[in-house]
mmCIF file of C-alpha atoms in Angstrom:
data_model
loop_
_atom_site.group_PDB
_atom_site.id
_atom_site.type_symbol
_atom_site.label_atom_id
_atom_site.label_comp_id
_atom_site.label_asym_id
_atom_site.label_seq_id
_atom_site.Cartn_x
_atom_site.Cartn_y
_atom_site.Cartn_z
ATOM 1 C CA MET A 1 -0.701 -4.542 25.049
ATOM 2 C CA GLU A 2 1.309 -4.232 21.761
ATOM 3 C CA LEU A 3 -0.375 -5.147 18.487
ATOM 4 C CA ILE A 4 1.820 -5.195 15.378
ATOM 5 C CA LEU A 5 0.019 -5.279 12.051
ATOM 6 C CA TRP A 6 2.109 -6.499 9.082
ATOM 7 C CA ARG A 7 0.337 -6.463 5.760
ATOM 8 C CA HIS A 8 1.622 -9.212 3.414
ATOM 9 C CA ALA A 9 4.177 -8.286 0.841
ATOM 10 C CA GLU A 10 3.541 -7.919 -2.834
ATOM 11 C CA ALA A 11 1.688 -10.835 -4.399
ATOM 12 C CA GLU A 12 0.917 -12.208 -7.794
ATOM 13 C CA MET A 13 -2.419 -11.322 -9.420
ATOM 14 C CA GLY A 14 -4.862 -14.143 -10.072
ATOM 15 C CA GLU A 15 -7.394 -16.578 -8.738
ATOM 16 C CA PRO A 16 -8.161 -18.160 -6.305
ATOM 17 C CA ASP A 17 -7.288 -15.230 -4.015
ATOM 18 C CA GLU A 18 -6.210 -17.345 -1.183
ATOM 19 C CA GLY A 19 -3.649 -19.124 -3.380
ATOM 20 C CA ARG A 20 -1.823 -16.011 -4.610
ATOM 21 C CA ALA A 21 1.949 -16.309 -3.982
ATOM 22 C CA LEU A 22 4.443 -13.538 -3.381
ATOM 23 C CA THR A 23 6.280 -11.996 -6.327
ATOM 24 C CA ALA A 24 10.141 -11.760 -6.483
ATOM 25 C CA LYS A 25 9.645 -8.169 -5.161
ATOM 26 C CA GLY A 26 7.368 -9.396 -2.446
ATOM 27 C CA HIS A 27 9.873 -11.949 -1.216
ATOM 28 C CA LYS A 28 12.502 -9.114 -1.026
ATOM 29 C CA GLN A 29 10.009 -6.879 0.922
ATOM 30 C CA ALA A 30 9.163 -9.667 3.298
ATOM 31 C CA TRP A 31 12.813 -10.588 4.013
ATOM 32 C CA LYS A 32 13.728 -6.870 4.592
ATOM 33 C CA MET A 33 10.837 -6.207 7.009
ATOM 34 C CA ALA A 34 11.419 -9.557 8.697
ATOM 35 C CA GLU A 35 14.963 -8.637 9.377
ATOM 36 C CA TRP A 36 13.957 -5.389 11.019
ATOM 37 C CA LEU A 37 11.141 -7.144 12.976
ATOM 38 C CA ASP A 38 13.412 -9.894 14.186
ATOM 39 C CA HIS A 39 15.655 -7.274 15.806
ATOM 40 C CA ASN A 40 12.712 -5.487 17.399
ATOM 41 C CA LEU A 41 10.116 -8.058 18.392
ATOM 42 C CA PRO A 42 10.301 -9.584 21.776
ATOM 43 C CA ASN A 43 10.885 -13.325 21.914
ATOM 44 C CA SER A 44 7.419 -13.690 23.626
ATOM 45 C CA CYS A 45 5.598 -12.220 20.656
ATOM 46 C CA LYS A 46 2.682 -14.359 19.367
ATOM 47 C CA ILE A 47 2.563 -14.507 15.538
ATOM 48 C CA LEU A 48 -0.915 -14.983 14.002
ATOM 49 C CA VAL A 49 -1.164 -15.383 10.191
ATOM 50 C CA SER A 50 -4.025 -15.501 7.634
ATOM 51 C CA PRO A 51 -4.268 -18.846 5.832
ATOM 52 C CA ALA A 52 -3.588 -17.163 2.444
ATOM 53 C CA THR A 53 -0.475 -18.321 0.709
ATOM 54 C CA ARG A 54 0.977 -14.774 0.513
ATOM 55 C CA THR A 55 0.643 -14.170 4.234
ATOM 56 C CA VAL A 56 2.164 -17.503 5.079
ATOM 57 C CA GLN A 57 5.108 -16.827 2.859
ATOM 58 C CA THR A 58 5.508 -13.361 4.421
ATOM 59 C CA ALA A 59 5.463 -15.032 7.921
ATOM 60 C CA GLU A 60 8.064 -17.625 6.748
ATOM 61 C CA ALA A 61 10.540 -14.814 6.039
ATOM 62 C CA LEU A 62 10.643 -14.073 9.756
ATOM 63 C CA GLY A 63 11.810 -17.509 10.600
ATOM 64 C CA ARG A 64 9.831 -17.809 13.861
ATOM 65 C CA LYS A 65 6.973 -20.090 14.828
ATOM 66 C CA PHE A 66 3.515 -18.815 13.860
ATOM 67 C CA LYS A 67 -0.074 -19.955 14.029
ATOM 68 C CA ILE A 68 -2.408 -19.901 11.046
ATOM 69 C CA VAL A 69 -5.757 -18.417 12.097
ATOM 70 C CA ASP A 70 -8.804 -18.825 9.825
ATOM 71 C CA ASP A 71 -10.372 -15.576 11.341
ATOM 72 C CA LEU A 72 -7.528 -13.593 9.760
ATOM 73 C CA SER A 73 -8.493 -14.493 6.137
ATOM 74 C CA PRO A 74 -8.984 -11.756 3.443
ATOM 75 C CA GLU A 75 -12.685 -11.681 4.285
ATOM 76 C CA SER A 76 -12.079 -11.026 8.005
ATOM 77 C CA THR A 77 -13.449 -8.230 10.055
ATOM 78 C CA VAL A 78 -11.929 -5.873 12.601
ATOM 79 C CA GLU A 79 -13.993 -7.655 15.320
ATOM 80 C CA LYS A 80 -12.643 -11.037 14.383
ATOM 81 C CA ILE A 81 -9.023 -9.838 14.459
ATOM 82 C CA LEU A 82 -9.534 -8.202 17.860
ATOM 83 C CA ALA A 83 -10.990 -11.400 19.154
ATOM 84 C CA ALA A 84 -8.183 -13.538 17.701
ATOM 85 C CA THR A 85 -5.493 -11.237 19.215
ATOM 86 C CA ASN A 86 -7.319 -10.948 22.642
ATOM 87 C CA TRP A 87 -7.142 -7.135 22.321
ATOM 88 C CA PRO A 88 -6.537 -5.295 24.685
ATOM 89 C CA ASP A 89 -5.929 -8.091 27.273
ATOM 90 C CA SER A 90 -3.096 -10.176 25.846
ATOM 91 C CA ARG A 91 0.003 -10.283 28.130
ATOM 92 C CA GLU A 92 2.365 -10.726 25.246
ATOM 93 C CA PRO A 93 2.773 -8.620 22.144
ATOM 94 C CA VAL A 94 0.853 -10.081 19.096
ATOM 95 C CA LEU A 95 2.009 -9.782 15.527
ATOM 96 C CA VAL A 96 -0.820 -10.202 12.907
ATOM 97 C CA ILE A 97 0.050 -10.857 9.265
ATOM 98 C CA GLY A 98 -3.014 -10.060 7.219
ATOM 99 C CA HIS A 99 -4.785 -8.057 4.567
ATOM 100 C CA GLN A 100 -6.178 -4.770 3.424
ATOM 101 C CA PRO A 101 -8.671 -3.211 3.892
ATOM 102 C CA THR A 102 -9.207 -4.852 7.264
ATOM 103 C CA LEU A 103 -5.785 -4.127 8.745
ATOM 104 C CA GLY A 104 -6.091 -0.435 7.836
ATOM 105 C CA GLN A 105 -9.595 -0.389 9.317
ATOM 106 C CA LEU A 106 -8.225 -1.926 12.487
ATOM 107 C CA ALA A 107 -5.416 0.531 12.781
ATOM 108 C CA ALA A 108 -7.859 3.476 12.286
ATOM 109 C CA THR A 109 -10.295 2.025 14.892
ATOM 110 C CA LEU A 110 -7.527 1.522 17.491
ATOM 111 C CA VAL A 111 -5.899 4.848 16.967
ATOM 112 C CA THR A 112 -8.855 7.217 16.459
ATOM 113 C CA GLY A 113 -11.633 5.246 18.081
ATOM 114 C CA SER A 114 -13.764 5.310 14.892
ATOM 115 C CA PRO A 115 -13.813 3.089 11.803
ATOM 116 C CA GLN A 116 -12.204 4.583 8.900
ATOM 117 C CA ASP A 117 -10.522 3.226 5.656
ATOM 118 C CA TRP A 118 -6.806 3.755 6.199
ATOM 119 C CA THR A 119 -4.264 2.135 3.935
ATOM 120 C CA ILE A 120 -1.379 0.018 5.044
ATOM 121 C CA ARG A 121 1.028 -0.460 2.053
ATOM 122 C CA LYS A 122 2.083 -3.930 1.017
ATOM 123 C CA GLY A 123 4.881 -5.242 3.288
ATOM 124 C CA ASN A 124 4.554 -2.362 5.830
ATOM 125 C CA VAL A 125 4.170 -2.662 9.587
ATOM 126 C CA TRP A 126 2.187 -0.577 12.038
ATOM 127 C CA TRP A 127 3.104 -1.074 15.743
ATOM 128 C CA ILE A 128 0.208 -0.006 18.007
ATOM 129 C CA VAL A 129 0.676 0.217 21.749
ATOM 130 C CA GLN A 130 -2.032 0.578 24.391
ATOM 131 C CA ARG A 131 -0.815 2.535 27.347
ATOM 132 C CA GLU A 132 -2.389 3.715 30.648
ATOM 133 C CA ARG A 133 -0.242 6.161 32.530
ATOM 134 C CA GLY A 134 -1.823 8.229 35.321
ATOM 135 C CA ASP A 135 -4.511 10.252 33.744
ATOM 136 C CA ILE A 136 -3.560 9.387 30.241
ATOM 137 C CA SER A 137 -4.682 6.309 28.479
ATOM 138 C CA GLY A 138 -5.108 5.364 24.797
ATOM 139 C CA ASN A 139 -3.673 3.664 21.867
ATOM 140 C CA TYR A 140 -0.615 5.047 20.026
ATOM 141 C CA VAL A 141 1.252 4.213 16.896
ATOM 142 C CA ARG A 142 4.852 3.405 18.065
ATOM 143 C CA ALA A 143 6.455 2.695 14.745
ATOM 144 C CA VAL A 144 5.430 2.740 11.021
ATOM 145 C CA MET A 145 8.082 1.264 8.820
ATOM 146 C CA ALA A 146 8.112 1.126 5.048
ATOM 147 C CA PRO A 147 10.241 -1.417 3.186
ATOM 148 C CA ASP A 148 11.755 1.377 1.034
ATOM 149 C CA LEU A 149 13.115 3.011 4.153
ATOM 150 C CA LEU A 150 14.914 -0.177 5.029
ATOM 151 C CA THR A 151 16.801 -0.235 1.684
ATOM 152 C CA LYS A 152 18.698 3.010 2.364
#
């Protein structure tokens, strides 16, 4: 299985938290990452999005169909995200557009096997692949892309 974690792009400060929109910089981040993702995601990829405004706006930059999933809200847990994505049994790749600190905790749990507080920067993507080959099995980070790398 492939699980792609995309942290929403830069958002305005304010309350209520779920209603915060992307800043102008956030829209630019989202569009740049969406362009890269569109060239690299398989057509069969499921896209699951937190109901927060900033994650929906990030998803809209990709221009593909997506599903808003309440269990991906800012208050979500690693366990809820794993259940929503059907990890590790999904037949298609799954893209999750969500929030810190949960996405970082999920990445750490999948890559190291233990919960840790890793940071995924705003607008960044971590692509995690589960592989079983012969005697070797595990979860690996296939790609980590930063929006500033895409501007060069």
